[in-house]
Coordinates of N, CA and C in Angstrom, one line a residue:
X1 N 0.4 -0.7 22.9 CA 0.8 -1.8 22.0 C 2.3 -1.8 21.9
X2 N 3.0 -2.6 21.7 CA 4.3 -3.0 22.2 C 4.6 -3.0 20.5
X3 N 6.2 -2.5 20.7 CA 6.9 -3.0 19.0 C 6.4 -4.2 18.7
X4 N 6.8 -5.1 19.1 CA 6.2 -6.7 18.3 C 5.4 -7.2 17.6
X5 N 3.9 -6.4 18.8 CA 2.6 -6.1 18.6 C 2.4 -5.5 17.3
X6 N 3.1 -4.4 17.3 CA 2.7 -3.5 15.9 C 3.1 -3.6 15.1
X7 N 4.8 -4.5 14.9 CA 5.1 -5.7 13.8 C 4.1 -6.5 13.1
X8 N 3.6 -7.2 13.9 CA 2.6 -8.2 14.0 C 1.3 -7.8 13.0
X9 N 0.6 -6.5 13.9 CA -0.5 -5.7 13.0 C -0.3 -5.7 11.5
X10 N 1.0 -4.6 11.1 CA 1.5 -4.3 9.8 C 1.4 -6.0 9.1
X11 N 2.1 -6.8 9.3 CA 2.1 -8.0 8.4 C 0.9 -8.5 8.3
X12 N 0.2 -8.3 9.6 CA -1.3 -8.9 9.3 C -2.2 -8.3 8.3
X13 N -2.0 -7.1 8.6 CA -2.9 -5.7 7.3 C -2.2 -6.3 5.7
X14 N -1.1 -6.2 5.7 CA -0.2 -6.8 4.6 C -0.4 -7.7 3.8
X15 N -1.0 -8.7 5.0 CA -1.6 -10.1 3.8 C -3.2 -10.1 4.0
X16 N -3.7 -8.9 4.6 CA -5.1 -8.8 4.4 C -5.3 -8.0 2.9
X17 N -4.4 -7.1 2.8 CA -4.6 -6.4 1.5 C -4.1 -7.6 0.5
X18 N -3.3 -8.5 0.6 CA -2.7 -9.2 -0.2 C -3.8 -10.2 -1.2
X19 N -4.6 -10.8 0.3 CA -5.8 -11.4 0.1 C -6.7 -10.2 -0.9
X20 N -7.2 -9.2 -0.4 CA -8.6 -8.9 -1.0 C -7.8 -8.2 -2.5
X21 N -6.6 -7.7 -2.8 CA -6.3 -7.9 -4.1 C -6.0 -9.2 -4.7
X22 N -6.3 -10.3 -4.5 CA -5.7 -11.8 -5.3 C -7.6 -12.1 -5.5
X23 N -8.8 -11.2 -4.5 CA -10.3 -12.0 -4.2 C -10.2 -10.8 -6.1
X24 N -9.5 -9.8 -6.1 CA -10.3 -9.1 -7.1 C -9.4 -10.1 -8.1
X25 N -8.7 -10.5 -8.1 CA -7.7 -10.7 -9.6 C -6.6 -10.4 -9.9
X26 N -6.0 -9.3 -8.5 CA -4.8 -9.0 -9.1 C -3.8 -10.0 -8.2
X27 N -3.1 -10.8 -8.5 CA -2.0 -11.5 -8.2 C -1.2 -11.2 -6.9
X28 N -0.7 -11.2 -5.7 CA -0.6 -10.4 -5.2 C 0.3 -11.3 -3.8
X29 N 1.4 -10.7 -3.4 CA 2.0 -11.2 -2.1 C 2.8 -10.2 -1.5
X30 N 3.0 -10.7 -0.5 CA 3.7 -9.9 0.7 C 5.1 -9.1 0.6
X31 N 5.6 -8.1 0.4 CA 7.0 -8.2 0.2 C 8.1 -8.8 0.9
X32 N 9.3 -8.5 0.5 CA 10.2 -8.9 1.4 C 11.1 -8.0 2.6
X33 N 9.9 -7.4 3.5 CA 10.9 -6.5 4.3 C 12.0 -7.0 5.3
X34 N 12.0 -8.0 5.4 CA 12.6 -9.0 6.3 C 14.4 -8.5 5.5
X35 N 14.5 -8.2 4.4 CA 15.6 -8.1 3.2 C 17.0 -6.8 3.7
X36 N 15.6 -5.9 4.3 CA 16.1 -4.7 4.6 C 15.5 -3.4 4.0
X37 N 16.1 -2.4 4.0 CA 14.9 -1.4 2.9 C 15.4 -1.0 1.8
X38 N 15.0 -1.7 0.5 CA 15.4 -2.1 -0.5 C 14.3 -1.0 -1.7
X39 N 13.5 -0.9 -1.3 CA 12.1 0.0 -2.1 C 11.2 -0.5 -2.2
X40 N 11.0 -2.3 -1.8 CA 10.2 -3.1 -1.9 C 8.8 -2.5 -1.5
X41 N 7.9 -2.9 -2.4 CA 6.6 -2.4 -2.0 C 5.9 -3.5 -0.6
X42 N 5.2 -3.1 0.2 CA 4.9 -4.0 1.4 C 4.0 -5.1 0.4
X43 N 3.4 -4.8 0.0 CA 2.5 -5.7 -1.0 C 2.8 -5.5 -2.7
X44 N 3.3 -6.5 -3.2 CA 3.9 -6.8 -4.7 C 2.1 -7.5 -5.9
X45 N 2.2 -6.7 -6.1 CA 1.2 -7.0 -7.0 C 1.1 -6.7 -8.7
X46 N 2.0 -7.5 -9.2 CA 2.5 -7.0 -10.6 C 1.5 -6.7 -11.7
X47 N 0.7 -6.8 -12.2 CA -0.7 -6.4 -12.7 C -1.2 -5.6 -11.7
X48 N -1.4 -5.1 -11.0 CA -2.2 -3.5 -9.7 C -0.9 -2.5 -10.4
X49 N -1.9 -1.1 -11.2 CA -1.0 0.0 -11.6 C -0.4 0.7 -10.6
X50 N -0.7 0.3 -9.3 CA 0.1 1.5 -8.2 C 1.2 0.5 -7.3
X51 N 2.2 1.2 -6.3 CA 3.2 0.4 -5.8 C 2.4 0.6 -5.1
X52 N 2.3 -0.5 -3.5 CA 1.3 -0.2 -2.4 C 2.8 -0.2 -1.0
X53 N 1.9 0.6 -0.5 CA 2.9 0.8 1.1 C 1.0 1.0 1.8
X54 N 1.4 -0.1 2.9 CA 0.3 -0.4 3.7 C 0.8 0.2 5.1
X55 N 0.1 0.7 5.5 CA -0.3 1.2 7.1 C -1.6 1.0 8.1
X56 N -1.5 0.2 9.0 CA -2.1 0.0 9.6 C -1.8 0.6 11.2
X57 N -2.3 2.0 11.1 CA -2.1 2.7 12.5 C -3.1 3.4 13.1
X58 N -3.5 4.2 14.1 CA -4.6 5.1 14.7 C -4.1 6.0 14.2
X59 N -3.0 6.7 14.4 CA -2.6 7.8 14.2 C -1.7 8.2 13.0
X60 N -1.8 8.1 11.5 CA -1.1 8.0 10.6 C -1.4 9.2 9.7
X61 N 0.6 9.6 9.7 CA 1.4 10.8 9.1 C 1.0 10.5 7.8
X62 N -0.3 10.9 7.5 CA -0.1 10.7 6.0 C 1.0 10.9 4.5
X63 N 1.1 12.4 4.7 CA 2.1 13.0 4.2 C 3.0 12.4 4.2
X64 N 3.6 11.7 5.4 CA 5.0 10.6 5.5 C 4.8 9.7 5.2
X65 N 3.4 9.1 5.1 CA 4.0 7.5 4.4 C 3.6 7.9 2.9
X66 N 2.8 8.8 2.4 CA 3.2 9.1 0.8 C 4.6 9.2 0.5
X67 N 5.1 10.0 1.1 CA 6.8 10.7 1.2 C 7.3 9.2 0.8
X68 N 7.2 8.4 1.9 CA 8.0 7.1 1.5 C 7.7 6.6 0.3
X69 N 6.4 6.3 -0.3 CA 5.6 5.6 -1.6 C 6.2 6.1 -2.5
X70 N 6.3 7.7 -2.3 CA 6.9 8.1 -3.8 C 8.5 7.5 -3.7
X71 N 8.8 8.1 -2.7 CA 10.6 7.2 -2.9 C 10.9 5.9 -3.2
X72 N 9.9 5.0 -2.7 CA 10.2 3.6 -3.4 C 9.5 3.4 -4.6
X73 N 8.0 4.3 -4.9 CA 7.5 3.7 -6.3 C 8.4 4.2 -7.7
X74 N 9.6 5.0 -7.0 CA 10.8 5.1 -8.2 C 10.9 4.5 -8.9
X75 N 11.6 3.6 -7.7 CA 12.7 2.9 -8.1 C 11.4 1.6 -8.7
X76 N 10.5 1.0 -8.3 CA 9.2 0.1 -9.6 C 9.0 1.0 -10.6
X77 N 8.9 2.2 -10.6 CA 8.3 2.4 -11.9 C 6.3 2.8 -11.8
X78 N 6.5 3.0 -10.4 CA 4.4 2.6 -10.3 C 4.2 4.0 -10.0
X79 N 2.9 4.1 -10.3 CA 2.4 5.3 -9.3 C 2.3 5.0 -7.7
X80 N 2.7 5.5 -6.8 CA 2.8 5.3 -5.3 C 1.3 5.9 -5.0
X81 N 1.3 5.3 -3.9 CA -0.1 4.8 -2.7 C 0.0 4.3 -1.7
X82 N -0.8 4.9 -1.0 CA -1.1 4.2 0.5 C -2.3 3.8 1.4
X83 N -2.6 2.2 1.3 CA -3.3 1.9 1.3 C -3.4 1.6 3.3
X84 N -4.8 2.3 4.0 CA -4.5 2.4 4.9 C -5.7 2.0 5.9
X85 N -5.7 1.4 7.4 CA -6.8 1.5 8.1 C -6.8 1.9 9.6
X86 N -7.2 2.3 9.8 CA -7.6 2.5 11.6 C -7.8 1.2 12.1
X87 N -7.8 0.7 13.2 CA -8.8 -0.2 14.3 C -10.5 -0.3 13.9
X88 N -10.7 -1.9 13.8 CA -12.1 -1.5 13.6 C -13.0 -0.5 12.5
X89 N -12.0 -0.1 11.5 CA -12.3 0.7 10.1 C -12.1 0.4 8.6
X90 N -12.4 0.3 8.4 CA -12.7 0.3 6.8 C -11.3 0.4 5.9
X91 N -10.3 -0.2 4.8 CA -9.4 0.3 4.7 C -10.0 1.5 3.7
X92 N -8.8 2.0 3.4 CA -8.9 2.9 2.2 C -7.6 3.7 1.4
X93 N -7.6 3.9 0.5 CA -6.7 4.2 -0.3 C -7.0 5.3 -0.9
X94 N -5.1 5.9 -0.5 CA -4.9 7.4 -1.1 C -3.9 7.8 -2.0
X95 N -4.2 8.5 -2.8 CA -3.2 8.3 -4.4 C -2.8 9.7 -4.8
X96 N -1.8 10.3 -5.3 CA -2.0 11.6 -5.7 C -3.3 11.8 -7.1
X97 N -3.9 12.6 -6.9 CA -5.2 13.1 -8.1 C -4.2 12.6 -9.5
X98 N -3.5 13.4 -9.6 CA -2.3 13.6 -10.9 C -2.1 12.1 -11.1
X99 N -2.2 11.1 -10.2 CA -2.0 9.5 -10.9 C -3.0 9.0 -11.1
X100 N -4.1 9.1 -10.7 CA -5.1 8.5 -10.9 C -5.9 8.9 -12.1
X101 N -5.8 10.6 -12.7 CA -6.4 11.0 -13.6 C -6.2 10.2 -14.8
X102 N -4.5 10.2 -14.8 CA -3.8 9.2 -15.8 C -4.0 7.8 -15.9
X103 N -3.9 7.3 -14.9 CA -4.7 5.8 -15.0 C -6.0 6.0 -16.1
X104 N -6.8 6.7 -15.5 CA -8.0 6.8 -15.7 C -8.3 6.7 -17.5
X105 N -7.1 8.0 -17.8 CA -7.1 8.4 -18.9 C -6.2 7.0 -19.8
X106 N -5.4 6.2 -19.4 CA -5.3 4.9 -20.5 C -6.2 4.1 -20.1
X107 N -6.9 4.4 -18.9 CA -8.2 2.8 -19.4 C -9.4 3.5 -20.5
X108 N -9.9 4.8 -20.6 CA -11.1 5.3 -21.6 C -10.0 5.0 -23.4
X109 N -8.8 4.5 -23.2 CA -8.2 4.6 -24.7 C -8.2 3.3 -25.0

């Protein structure tokens, strides 16, 4: 698959997550990477508690696109994530434990 190609992928995964968080309720659009790299989340969803960085690859450095999540969910203020899929797979999403416990712990308050 060719750079273009895999440009192409990423924005398509981008407004696929964009879509199935707007089907649950949360509000939700594309960022602006076109801008340059600014910390922008790939997907802006101001009500969703986490910043999202989306990857759509076969072979994905987990560790590195967290690495990146946390460096831009700084500068929002979110707990970072990375919401992710293979070819032909299921997405899924990975969060550090330590942010999710906390979520967890202001929704039972």
């Amino acid at each position: 698959m060719g750079k273009i190609n895999s440009k192409q992928k990423g924005a398509r995964f981008e407004r696929a997550v964009s879509n199935i968080l707007n089907d649950a309720g949360y509000p939700a659009r594309r960022g602006q990477q076109f801008c340059g790299a600014n910390g922008d989340a790939d997907v802006i969803a101001p009500d969703f508690p986490f910043h999202l960085e989306c990857k759509h690859v076969e072979k994905l450095n987990l560790y590195t696109a967290m690495t990146q999540a946390i460096a831009d969910a700084k500068v929002a203020g979110k707990a970072p994530c990375v919401v992710h899929k293979k070819n032909h797979s299921e997405e899924l999403f990975t969060c550090r434990l330590d942010d999710l416990l906390k979520l967890l712990t202001k929704i039972e308050q």
